């Protein structure tokens, strides 16, 4: 492809499929409408707009959310405004969005979306001129350097990753499990930009060019200190000592695995991050370490906790005085473990959810030493309902004159019956195909899907829990996820929560992928929505505050994926107008040759 005159263009770093494209009046259709579809490259699938059968179109539409994008930009590309305009009071800054970009190689292997190579997108908005510039680059991880031939530009997947099996690569005896693709979340802190992954060091990115600087050893050199309250060595400490060198030497797992979700304590101007130990997934004990950094990445505090439970944590919460972990209980799957070690099934097959208890543990961990706190943090508060927590929107605590605390957590939770490690995103590792039916349950099973919950904890002055309740934030029956709030309200009482949900307008895809942004009022449970329309989906919404005293005074940014035309748009919404026809402020079109797959998490960095 020729370089455009207005910018530099990096040619595709993965050769476009040689599959023949059929005439426009013909469509490749599954033999049966219920058949799943492979993750493939552009050019292999053709779907014209005149498809009438939505049960067929739904499968193709889901497939197009995960088409590999091989193109990058060196210089910014100006986006064309197709609706509205960027308002003059829009705060200038950059919206960073990360997620997978590559799903298939040149040798017959496909990978789970969670194992796709990280692809960073940047939308830089000039509030004065109303111009939006777009850039996109692959994160140059160690895995990418090994799997891509720099001379030919071809790819051969060599890392299994936690969720995939390589059909065209080494399967049996492949110990390359920790495939850090830096595709999960993005953070700008202390003037530096980072892309994070669930289980490894973040990669630092040069914010102007999106060049990869390299791994950032954020917790390296932090000597292990005795976990809080630990006084003796137990059997699981011995087991951990045996497993550590095996996991490190054979599977190249770091001793501590950094989680991809971080927290920012705006009041104290601190970055909070969390790690777990590599061996935690194999023994019924969990070791968590919390780190707090200032804006210069000086370590201000580190707290370690050994929890006598087998847990998996993806997102978590904090307040002025506590770290809060929702105990998603897991167990080792013996049969799956054997297949995983042999390379016959994904490594994640070694684990399964543990629904043996009807309650859910909540661990309130002391953020700072408090001699007045009588409660034993090792004993969890058992929430009265069983729930698997996916993401946290906000958490805060308020105290009365007697020192009694009211802790509120707003989160997204689903049923253990719905959550399945091996079927996330509808990926079938045995066939390498996608099938969204797992995400879209039958009528009457909506309560199993991810939904908003408000967790309330009442503590007395000595830290003892007097009451714990879990209630739906609203009566929205459709699945929801990717919750966000005005970041100026993080850690304090908020009224509004924004998230992605479904309009339910498509029979074949009633719950996922999402096509609607929802605004929830936690105080009166009112619901307002904005939808993208037919055969279009959205990702995670991001709130851009204007810095006024009104909580919903700002703008919402969200990417629209118009899969029927294979186009992406940056959408700007006015949260005050949600539920009204004029909620859309602007829509800007990404050039078709830079159309990208579904992103995961983003970050707004004001200029």
Coordinates of C-alpha atoms in Angstrom, one line a residue:
X1 CA 0.0 0.0 0.0
X2 CA 1.3 3.5 -0.9
X3 CA 2.1 5.8 2.0
X4 CA -0.5 8.6 2.3
X5 CA 0.7 12.1 1.8
X6 CA -0.6 13.3 5.2
X7 CA 1.1 10.6 7.3
X8 CA 3.6 7.8 7.4
X9 CA 2.2 4.3 7.1
X10 CA 3.6 1.0 8.2
X11 CA 2.6 -1.8 5.8
X12 CA 0.8 -4.7 7.3
X13 CA 3.0 -6.7 9.7
X14 CA 1.0 -9.8 8.9
X15 CA 0.4 -10.8 5.2
X16 CA -3.2 -10.4 4.1
X17 CA -4.8 -13.8 3.4
X18 CA -4.6 -15.1 -0.1
X19 CA -8.1 -16.4 0.1
X20 CA -10.2 -15.4 -2.9
X21 CA -12.9 -12.8 -2.3
X22 CA -16.2 -13.8 -3.8
X23 CA -18.3 -11.5 -5.9
X24 CA -20.3 -8.9 -4.0
X25 CA -23.5 -10.7 -4.7
X26 CA -22.4 -13.9 -3.0
X27 CA -22.0 -14.7 0.6
X28 CA -20.1 -17.4 2.4
X29 CA -22.5 -18.8 4.9
X30 CA -22.2 -21.4 7.6
X31 CA -23.6 -24.8 6.7
X32 CA -25.9 -24.3 9.7
X33 CA -26.7 -21.0 11.3
X34 CA -25.6 -22.4 14.7
X35 CA -22.1 -23.1 13.4
X36 CA -19.2 -21.2 15.0
X37 CA -16.8 -19.1 12.9
X38 CA -13.0 -19.1 12.9
X39 CA -11.0 -16.1 13.9
X40 CA -9.6 -15.1 10.5
X41 CA -7.9 -12.4 8.5
X42 CA -9.6 -9.6 6.5
X43 CA -10.5 -10.8 3.0
X44 CA -11.6 -14.3 4.1
X45 CA -15.1 -13.3 5.0
X46 CA -17.6 -11.3 2.9
X47 CA -21.0 -10.2 4.1
X48 CA -23.1 -7.8 2.1
X49 CA -25.6 -5.5 3.7
X50 CA -28.6 -7.2 2.3
X51 CA -28.5 -10.2 4.7
X52 CA -32.0 -10.7 6.0
X53 CA -31.6 -13.7 8.4
X54 CA -30.3 -12.1 11.6
X55 CA -29.4 -15.5 13.0
X56 CA -26.8 -15.8 10.2
X57 CA -25.7 -12.2 10.3
X58 CA -25.2 -12.3 14.0
X59 CA -22.4 -14.9 13.7
X60 CA -20.6 -12.9 11.0
X61 CA -21.0 -9.7 13.0
X62 CA -19.4 -11.3 16.1
X63 CA -16.6 -12.7 13.9
X64 CA -15.8 -9.2 12.5
X65 CA -15.2 -7.9 16.0
X66 CA -12.1 -10.0 16.1
X67 CA -10.5 -9.6 12.7
X68 CA -6.7 -9.1 12.9
X69 CA -5.4 -5.7 12.1
X70 CA -1.8 -5.7 10.7
X71 CA -1.4 -2.0 9.9
X72 CA 0.1 0.6 12.2
X73 CA 0.6 4.4 11.8
X74 CA 3.9 6.2 12.5
X75 CA 2.4 9.7 12.2
X76 CA -1.0 10.9 13.4
X77 CA -4.0 10.5 11.0
X78 CA -6.7 13.2 11.1
X79 CA -10.1 11.7 11.6
X80 CA -13.1 12.8 9.5
X81 CA -16.1 14.1 11.4
X82 CA -19.2 12.4 10.1
X83 CA -21.7 13.7 12.7
X84 CA -21.7 16.8 14.8
X85 CA -18.5 18.4 15.9
X86 CA -16.0 18.4 18.8
X87 CA -17.4 21.1 21.2
X88 CA -15.2 24.1 22.0
X89 CA -15.3 23.3 25.7
X90 CA -14.0 19.7 25.2
X91 CA -10.8 19.3 27.4
X92 CA -7.7 18.7 25.3
X93 CA -6.0 15.3 25.9
X94 CA -5.5 11.8 24.6
X95 CA -7.8 8.8 24.9
X96 CA -5.6 5.6 24.9
X97 CA -7.3 2.3 24.2
X98 CA -5.5 -1.1 24.3
X99 CA -6.6 -4.6 23.4
X100 CA -5.6 -7.4 21.1
X101 CA -4.8 -6.8 17.5
X102 CA -3.6 -10.1 16.1
X103 CA -5.3 -13.5 16.4
X104 CA -3.9 -15.8 13.7
X105 CA -0.5 -16.6 12.3
X106 CA 0.9 -17.9 9.0
X107 CA 1.0 -21.5 10.1
X108 CA -2.6 -22.4 11.0
X109 CA -2.7 -21.3 14.7
X110 CA -5.3 -19.0 16.1
X111 CA -5.4 -17.7 19.7
X112 CA -8.0 -16.7 22.2
X113 CA -8.7 -12.9 22.2
X114 CA -7.1 -12.6 25.6
X115 CA -3.8 -14.0 24.1
X116 CA -3.9 -11.6 21.1
X117 CA -0.9 -9.3 20.7
X118 CA -1.4 -5.9 22.3
X119 CA -2.4 -3.1 19.9
X120 CA -2.4 0.4 21.4
X121 CA -4.7 3.0 19.9
X122 CA -4.5 6.8 20.7
X123 CA -7.1 9.5 19.9
X124 CA -5.6 12.9 20.6
X125 CA -8.3 15.6 20.8
X126 CA -7.6 19.3 20.4
X127 CA -10.5 21.0 22.1
X128 CA -9.6 24.4 20.6
X129 CA -9.4 23.4 17.0
X130 CA -11.9 20.5 17.2
X131 CA -9.4 18.2 15.5
X132 CA -8.8 14.6 16.4
X133 CA -5.7 12.7 15.5
X134 CA -5.4 8.9 15.5
X135 CA -2.4 6.6 15.9
X136 CA -2.1 2.8 16.4
X137 CA 1.0 0.7 17.1
X138 CA 1.7 -2.8 18.2
X139 CA 3.4 -3.1 21.6
X140 CA 6.8 -4.6 21.0
X141 CA 6.8 -7.2 23.7
X142 CA 9.3 -10.0 24.0
X143 CA 6.7 -12.5 22.7
X144 CA 6.1 -10.3 19.6
X145 CA 9.9 -10.1 18.9
X146 CA 10.0 -13.9 19.0
X147 CA 6.9 -14.6 17.0
X148 CA 7.3 -12.1 14.1
X149 CA 10.0 -12.4 11.5
X150 CA 11.4 -8.9 11.1
X151 CA 12.6 -9.6 7.5
X152 CA 9.5 -11.2 6.0
X153 CA 6.9 -9.8 8.3
X154 CA 5.4 -13.2 8.8
X155 CA 4.3 -14.7 12.1
X156 CA 4.6 -18.1 13.8
X157 CA 3.0 -18.4 17.2
X158 CA 5.4 -20.1 19.6
X159 CA 3.8 -19.1 22.9
X160 CA 0.8 -21.0 24.0
X161 CA -0.5 -18.3 26.3
X162 CA -2.9 -19.1 29.1
X163 CA -6.0 -19.5 27.0
X164 CA -4.9 -21.1 23.7
X165 CA -3.7 -24.2 22.0
X166 CA -1.4 -23.9 19.0
X167 CA -2.6 -26.0 16.1
X168 CA 0.2 -24.9 13.8
X169 CA 2.9 -24.8 16.5
X170 CA 4.5 -26.9 19.2
X171 CA 1.8 -28.4 21.3
X172 CA 3.2 -31.2 23.4
X173 CA 5.8 -30.0 25.9
X174 CA 5.3 -26.4 25.1
X175 CA 6.1 -24.5 28.4
X176 CA 5.8 -21.0 26.9
X177 CA 2.6 -20.2 28.9
X178 CA 3.3 -16.7 30.2
X179 CA 2.8 -14.8 27.0
X180 CA 2.8 -11.1 28.1
X181 CA 1.1 -9.4 25.3
X182 CA 0.4 -6.1 27.2
X183 CA -3.2 -6.0 25.8
X184 CA -5.4 -5.6 28.9
X185 CA -5.2 -2.0 30.3
X186 CA -3.4 1.2 29.8
X187 CA -2.2 3.8 32.4
X188 CA -0.5 7.2 32.3
X189 CA 1.1 8.1 35.6
X190 CA 3.9 10.5 36.5
X191 CA 4.1 11.6 32.9
X192 CA 4.8 8.1 31.7
X193 CA 2.6 5.7 29.6
X194 CA 2.2 2.0 30.3
X195 CA 0.3 -1.0 28.8
X196 CA -0.5 -3.8 31.3
X197 CA -1.3 -7.5 31.1
X198 CA -2.8 -9.9 33.7
X199 CA 0.3 -11.6 35.0
X200 CA 3.5 -9.7 34.0
X201 CA 5.4 -6.5 34.0
X202 CA 3.9 -3.5 32.2
X203 CA 5.5 -2.2 29.1
X204 CA 6.4 1.5 28.9
X205 CA 5.3 3.3 25.8
X206 CA 6.6 6.7 24.5
X207 CA 3.4 8.7 24.5
X208 CA 4.1 10.9 21.5
X209 CA 5.2 8.2 19.0
X210 CA 3.7 5.1 20.7
X211 CA 7.1 3.4 20.4
X212 CA 7.8 0.7 22.9
X213 CA 10.4 1.7 25.5
X214 CA 10.5 -1.7 27.1
X215 CA 9.5 -3.6 30.2
X216 CA 9.1 -1.5 33.3
X217 CA 10.2 -3.4 36.4
X218 CA 7.8 -1.6 38.7
X219 CA 8.0 -4.1 41.6
X220 CA 11.6 -5.3 41.0
X221 CA 13.9 -4.8 43.9
X222 CA 11.0 -4.7 46.4
X223 CA 12.4 -7.2 48.9
X224 CA 9.8 -9.6 50.3
X225 CA 8.7 -8.6 53.8
X226 CA 6.8 -10.9 56.1
X227 CA 3.1 -10.9 55.3
X228 CA 0.9 -8.9 57.7
X229 CA 0.1 -11.0 60.7
X230 CA 2.2 -14.0 59.6
X231 CA 4.0 -15.7 62.5
X232 CA 4.7 -19.3 61.5
X233 CA 5.4 -21.4 58.5
X234 CA 2.7 -23.8 57.4
X235 CA 2.3 -26.7 55.0
X236 CA 1.3 -24.4 52.1
X237 CA 4.3 -22.2 52.6
X238 CA 6.4 -25.4 52.1
X239 CA 4.4 -26.2 49.0
X240 CA 4.9 -22.7 47.7
X241 CA 8.7 -22.9 48.2
X242 CA 8.7 -26.1 46.2
X243 CA 6.6 -24.7 43.4
X244 CA 8.3 -21.4 42.9
X245 CA 11.5 -22.7 41.3
X246 CA 9.5 -25.1 39.1
X247 CA 7.2 -22.4 37.8
X248 CA 10.1 -20.0 37.3
X249 CA 12.5 -22.4 35.7
X250 CA 10.1 -24.5 33.6
X251 CA 7.3 -22.1 32.7
X252 CA 9.2 -18.8 33.1
X253 CA 6.6 -17.4 35.5
X254 CA 7.8 -14.4 37.6
X255 CA 7.6 -14.9 41.3
X256 CA 5.0 -12.1 41.6
X257 CA 2.3 -11.6 38.9
X258 CA 1.1 -8.1 38.5
X259 CA -2.6 -7.6 38.0
X260 CA -3.8 -5.5 35.1
X261 CA -6.2 -3.4 37.2
X262 CA -4.7 -0.6 39.2
X263 CA -6.3 2.2 41.3
X264 CA -5.6 5.9 41.6
X265 CA -6.1 7.5 45.0
X266 CA -6.6 11.1 43.8
X267 CA -6.8 12.6 47.3
X268 CA -3.4 11.3 48.3
X269 CA -2.0 11.4 44.7
X270 CA -1.0 7.8 44.8
X271 CA -1.0 4.9 42.3
X272 CA -2.1 1.6 43.9
X273 CA -1.2 -1.7 42.2
X274 CA -1.6 -5.3 43.3
X275 CA 0.3 -8.5 42.7
X276 CA -0.2 -12.2 43.5
X277 CA 2.3 -15.0 43.7
X278 CA 2.8 -17.4 40.8
X279 CA 2.1 -20.5 42.9
X280 CA -1.3 -19.1 44.1
X281 CA -3.2 -20.8 41.2
X282 CA -2.1 -24.3 42.4
X283 CA -2.5 -24.2 46.1
X284 CA -5.5 -23.3 48.4
X285 CA -3.9 -20.2 49.6
X286 CA -3.5 -16.7 48.1
X287 CA -0.7 -14.3 48.6
X288 CA -1.4 -10.7 47.7
X289 CA 1.0 -7.7 47.8
X290 CA -0.3 -4.1 47.6
X291 CA 2.1 -1.3 46.5
X292 CA 1.5 2.5 46.7
X293 CA 3.6 4.9 44.6
X294 CA 3.9 8.6 44.3
X295 CA 4.0 10.4 41.0
X296 CA 7.8 9.8 40.7
X297 CA 7.3 6.0 41.2
X298 CA 8.8 6.2 44.7
X299 CA 7.4 3.3 46.7
X300 CA 5.6 4.8 49.7
X301 CA 4.1 1.6 51.1
X302 CA 3.9 -2.1 50.6
X303 CA 1.5 -4.5 52.4
X304 CA 1.5 -8.3 52.0
X305 CA -1.3 -10.6 53.0
X306 CA -1.6 -14.4 53.1
X307 CA -5.2 -15.4 52.7
X308 CA -6.2 -19.0 53.5
X309 CA -8.5 -19.4 50.4
X310 CA -8.0 -20.3 46.8
X311 CA -9.0 -17.1 44.9
X312 CA -8.7 -15.5 41.5
X313 CA -8.8 -11.7 41.5
X314 CA -9.2 -9.6 38.3
X315 CA -10.4 -6.3 39.7
X316 CA -10.5 -5.0 43.3
X317 CA -11.4 -1.9 45.4
X318 CA -10.0 0.4 48.0
X319 CA -11.1 3.0 50.5
X320 CA -9.3 5.5 52.8
X321 CA -8.6 2.7 55.2
X322 CA -9.0 -0.7 53.4
X323 CA -8.0 -2.7 50.4
X324 CA -11.1 -4.8 49.4
X325 CA -10.9 -8.2 47.6
X326 CA -13.9 -10.1 46.3
X327 CA -13.1 -13.7 46.7
X328 CA -13.8 -15.4 43.4
X329 CA -13.3 -19.0 44.5
X330 CA -11.4 -21.4 42.3
X331 CA -10.1 -25.0 42.5
X332 CA -7.6 -27.1 40.6
X333 CA -9.1 -29.3 37.9
X334 CA -7.0 -32.5 38.0
X335 CA -8.0 -33.8 34.6
X336 CA -7.6 -30.3 33.0
X337 CA -4.2 -29.9 34.7
X338 CA -2.8 -33.1 33.1
X339 CA -4.0 -32.0 29.6
X340 CA -2.6 -28.5 30.2
X341 CA 0.8 -29.7 31.2
X342 CA 1.0 -31.9 28.1
X343 CA -0.1 -29.0 25.9
X344 CA -3.3 -30.8 24.8
X345 CA -5.6 -28.1 26.2
X346 CA -5.1 -24.5 27.4
X347 CA -3.2 -23.9 30.6
X348 CA -6.3 -22.3 32.1
X349 CA -7.9 -25.7 31.9
X350 CA -6.0 -26.5 35.1
X351 CA -8.5 -24.3 37.0
X352 CA -12.3 -24.2 37.4
X353 CA -14.7 -22.1 39.5
X354 CA -15.6 -23.4 42.9
X355 CA -19.3 -23.0 43.6
X356 CA -19.3 -25.2 46.7
X357 CA -20.4 -22.4 49.0
X358 CA -23.6 -20.4 48.6
X359 CA -21.9 -17.2 49.9
X360 CA -19.1 -15.0 48.5
X361 CA -16.1 -14.0 50.7
X362 CA -15.1 -10.3 50.9
X363 CA -11.7 -9.6 52.4
X364 CA -11.4 -6.2 54.1
X365 CA -7.6 -5.8 54.4
X366 CA -6.2 -3.0 56.5
X367 CA -4.5 -0.4 54.3
X368 CA -2.7 1.1 57.3
X369 CA -1.9 -0.3 60.7
X370 CA -4.8 0.4 63.1
X371 CA -4.4 -0.7 66.7
X372 CA -8.2 -0.1 67.3
X373 CA -9.2 -2.6 64.6
X374 CA -10.2 -5.8 66.5
X375 CA -11.5 -7.7 63.4
X376 CA -9.3 -10.5 62.1
X377 CA -8.8 -9.7 58.4
X378 CA -8.1 -13.4 57.7
X379 CA -11.8 -14.1 58.3
X380 CA -13.8 -12.9 55.4
X381 CA -17.1 -11.2 55.5
X382 CA -19.4 -13.6 53.8
X383 CA -21.8 -11.8 51.4
X384 CA -25.2 -13.4 51.4
X385 CA -25.2 -14.3 47.7
X386 CA -22.8 -16.2 45.5
X387 CA -21.3 -13.9 42.8
X388 CA -18.2 -13.8 40.6
X389 CA -17.0 -10.1 40.5
X390 CA -15.7 -9.0 37.2
X391 CA -15.1 -5.2 37.5
X392 CA -15.4 -2.5 40.1
X393 CA -16.8 1.0 39.3
X394 CA -16.2 2.7 42.6
X395 CA -15.9 2.2 46.4
X396 CA -15.9 4.6 49.3
X397 CA -16.4 4.8 53.0
X398 CA -18.1 7.3 55.3
X399 CA -17.8 7.4 59.1
X400 CA -20.1 8.8 61.7
X401 CA -19.1 10.6 65.0
X402 CA -18.8 7.3 66.8
X403 CA -16.3 5.9 64.2
X404 CA -18.8 3.5 62.7
X405 CA -18.1 3.0 59.0
X406 CA -20.4 2.6 56.0
X407 CA -18.6 1.1 53.0
X408 CA -20.2 1.0 49.6
X409 CA -18.9 -0.8 46.6
X410 CA -20.4 -0.6 43.1
X411 CA -19.4 -3.5 40.9
X412 CA -20.3 -5.9 38.1
X413 CA -20.9 -9.5 39.1
X414 CA -22.1 -12.6 37.4
X415 CA -23.1 -16.1 38.4
X416 CA -20.6 -19.0 38.9
X417 CA -23.0 -20.9 36.5
X418 CA -22.3 -18.4 33.7
X419 CA -18.6 -17.8 34.2
X420 CA -16.4 -20.4 32.5
X421 CA -12.6 -20.0 32.0
X422 CA -12.5 -22.1 28.9
X423 CA -15.4 -20.4 27.1
X424 CA -14.7 -16.7 27.6
X425 CA -15.5 -14.7 24.5
X426 CA -17.1 -17.8 23.1
X427 CA -13.7 -19.1 22.0
X428 CA -13.5 -22.9 21.3
X429 CA -9.9 -23.9 21.6
X430 CA -10.5 -27.3 20.1
X431 CA -11.7 -25.8 16.8
X432 CA -10.1 -22.4 17.0
X433 CA -13.6 -20.9 16.4
X434 CA -15.8 -18.3 17.9
X435 CA -19.3 -18.9 19.1
X436 CA -21.2 -16.1 20.9
X437 CA -24.0 -18.4 22.0
X438 CA -22.2 -19.1 25.4
X439 CA -22.4 -15.3 26.1
X440 CA -26.1 -15.2 25.2
X441 CA -28.2 -17.4 27.5
X442 CA -31.8 -18.5 27.1
X443 CA -34.7 -16.4 28.1
X444 CA -35.2 -16.6 31.8
X445 CA -31.5 -17.0 32.7
X446 CA -30.7 -13.3 32.6
X447 CA -29.9 -13.2 36.3
X448 CA -26.8 -15.4 35.6
X449 CA -25.3 -12.7 33.4
X450 CA -23.0 -9.8 34.5
X451 CA -25.0 -7.1 36.2
X452 CA -24.7 -4.2 38.5
X453 CA -24.6 -4.8 42.2
X454 CA -24.2 -2.5 45.2
X455 CA -22.4 -4.1 48.2
X456 CA -22.9 -2.4 51.5
X457 CA -20.8 -3.1 54.6
X458 CA -21.6 -1.7 58.0
X459 CA -18.7 -1.7 60.5
X460 CA -18.7 -0.7 64.1
X461 CA -15.9 1.5 65.6
X462 CA -13.7 -1.5 66.2
X463 CA -13.9 -2.7 62.6
X464 CA -16.4 -5.6 63.2
X465 CA -18.9 -6.1 60.4
X466 CA -22.5 -5.6 61.7
X467 CA -24.3 -6.1 58.4
X468 CA -23.5 -7.0 54.7
X469 CA -26.0 -6.7 51.9
X470 CA -25.8 -7.2 48.1
X471 CA -28.5 -5.6 46.0
X472 CA -28.9 -4.9 42.3
X473 CA -28.2 -1.2 41.5
X474 CA -31.2 -1.2 39.2
X475 CA -33.6 -3.6 37.5
X476 CA -31.8 -3.6 34.1
X477 CA -32.3 -7.2 32.9
X478 CA -29.6 -7.1 30.2
X479 CA -26.0 -7.9 30.7
X480 CA -23.7 -5.0 31.6
X481 CA -19.9 -4.6 32.0
X482 CA -17.0 -2.1 31.7
X483 CA -18.4 0.3 34.4
X484 CA -16.8 3.7 34.8
X485 CA -17.5 6.9 36.7
X486 CA -16.3 10.5 36.7
X487 CA -12.7 9.9 37.8
X488 CA -12.9 13.1 40.0
X489 CA -15.3 11.0 42.2
X490 CA -13.1 8.0 42.7
X491 CA -13.0 7.0 46.4
X492 CA -15.9 9.2 47.4
X493 CA -19.7 9.1 47.1
X494 CA -21.0 9.3 43.6
X495 CA -24.4 9.2 42.0
X496 CA -23.7 8.2 38.4
X497 CA -22.2 5.1 36.9
X498 CA -21.7 4.5 33.2
X499 CA -21.3 1.2 31.5
X500 CA -21.8 -0.9 28.3
X501 CA -24.9 -2.9 28.0
X502 CA -27.3 -4.3 25.4
X503 CA -30.5 -3.0 23.9
X504 CA -31.7 -6.5 23.4
X505 CA -32.9 -5.6 19.9
X506 CA -31.1 -8.6 18.3
X507 CA -32.7 -11.9 18.9
X508 CA -29.5 -13.9 18.1
X509 CA -27.3 -11.6 20.2
X510 CA -29.6 -10.4 23.0
X511 CA -26.9 -9.7 25.6
X512 CA -23.4 -9.6 24.1
X513 CA -21.7 -7.9 22.3
X514 CA -22.8 -4.6 23.8
X515 CA -24.5 -1.9 21.7
X516 CA -25.6 0.6 24.3
X517 CA -24.1 3.0 26.8
X518 CA -26.1 3.2 30.0
X519 CA -26.1 5.9 32.7
X520 CA -27.3 4.8 36.1
X521 CA -28.3 7.0 38.9
X522 CA -27.3 5.0 42.1
X523 CA -29.4 7.3 44.3
X524 CA -32.8 6.8 42.6
X525 CA -32.0 3.8 40.3
X526 CA -33.1 5.7 37.1
X527 CA -31.7 4.4 33.8
X528 CA -30.8 6.4 30.7
X529 CA -29.3 4.9 27.6
X530 CA -27.9 5.6 24.1
X531 CA -27.6 2.9 21.5
X532 CA -25.5 2.8 18.3
X533 CA -28.2 1.1 16.1
X534 CA -28.5 -2.0 14.1
X535 CA -25.4 -4.3 13.6
X536 CA -23.1 -2.0 15.5
X537 CA -21.4 -2.6 18.8
X538 CA -19.5 -0.6 21.4
X539 CA -16.6 -1.2 23.8
X540 CA -15.8 0.4 27.2
X541 CA -17.1 3.9 27.8
X542 CA -14.7 6.5 29.3
X543 CA -15.8 9.7 31.2
X544 CA -13.9 12.9 30.4
X545 CA -14.6 15.4 33.2
X546 CA -14.8 19.2 32.6
X547 CA -13.7 19.9 36.2
X548 CA -16.9 21.6 37.4
X549 CA -18.9 20.9 40.5
X550 CA -21.5 18.9 38.6
X551 CA -20.7 15.1 38.6
X552 CA -22.1 14.5 35.1
X553 CA -20.7 17.6 33.5
X554 CA -18.3 16.2 31.0
X555 CA -18.3 13.9 28.0
X556 CA -18.3 10.2 27.3
X557 CA -16.0 8.7 24.8
X558 CA -16.7 5.2 23.3
X559 CA -15.7 3.4 20.2
X560 CA -18.4 2.2 17.9
X561 CA -17.7 -1.0 15.8
X562 CA -19.8 -0.9 12.7
X563 CA -19.1 -4.5 11.8
X564 CA -21.5 -4.7 8.9
X565 CA -19.3 -2.1 7.0
X566 CA -16.1 -3.0 8.8
X567 CA -15.6 0.5 10.1
X568 CA -14.7 2.0 13.5
X569 CA -15.9 5.4 14.9
X570 CA -14.9 7.5 17.9
X571 CA -18.2 8.6 19.5
X572 CA -18.6 11.6 21.8
X573 CA -21.7 11.7 24.0
X574 CA -23.1 14.3 26.4
X575 CA -24.0 12.4 29.6
X576 CA -26.5 15.1 30.6
X577 CA -28.5 14.3 27.5
X578 CA -28.5 10.5 27.8
X579 CA -31.9 9.1 27.0
X580 CA -32.6 12.0 24.6
X581 CA -32.2 12.3 20.8
X582 CA -29.5 14.9 21.1
X583 CA -27.1 12.8 23.3
X584 CA -24.7 12.3 20.4
X585 CA -22.2 15.2 20.2
X586 CA -19.8 13.9 17.5
X587 CA -18.9 10.8 15.6
X588 CA -15.5 10.6 13.9
X589 CA -14.5 7.9 11.3
X590 CA -11.3 5.9 11.5
X591 CA -9.9 5.2 8.0
X592 CA -11.1 1.7 6.8
X593 CA -7.6 0.4 6.4
X594 CA -7.0 1.1 10.1
X595 CA -10.2 -0.6 11.3
X596 CA -9.3 -2.4 14.5
X597 CA -10.8 -5.2 16.6
X598 CA -12.6 -4.9 19.9
X599 CA -10.6 -3.1 22.5
X600 CA -10.5 -3.9 26.2
X601 CA -9.7 -1.0 28.6
X602 CA -8.8 2.6 28.0
X603 CA -7.5 5.7 29.9
X604 CA -8.1 9.4 29.4
X605 CA -5.0 11.6 29.8
X606 CA -5.6 15.3 29.9
X607 CA -3.0 17.5 28.2

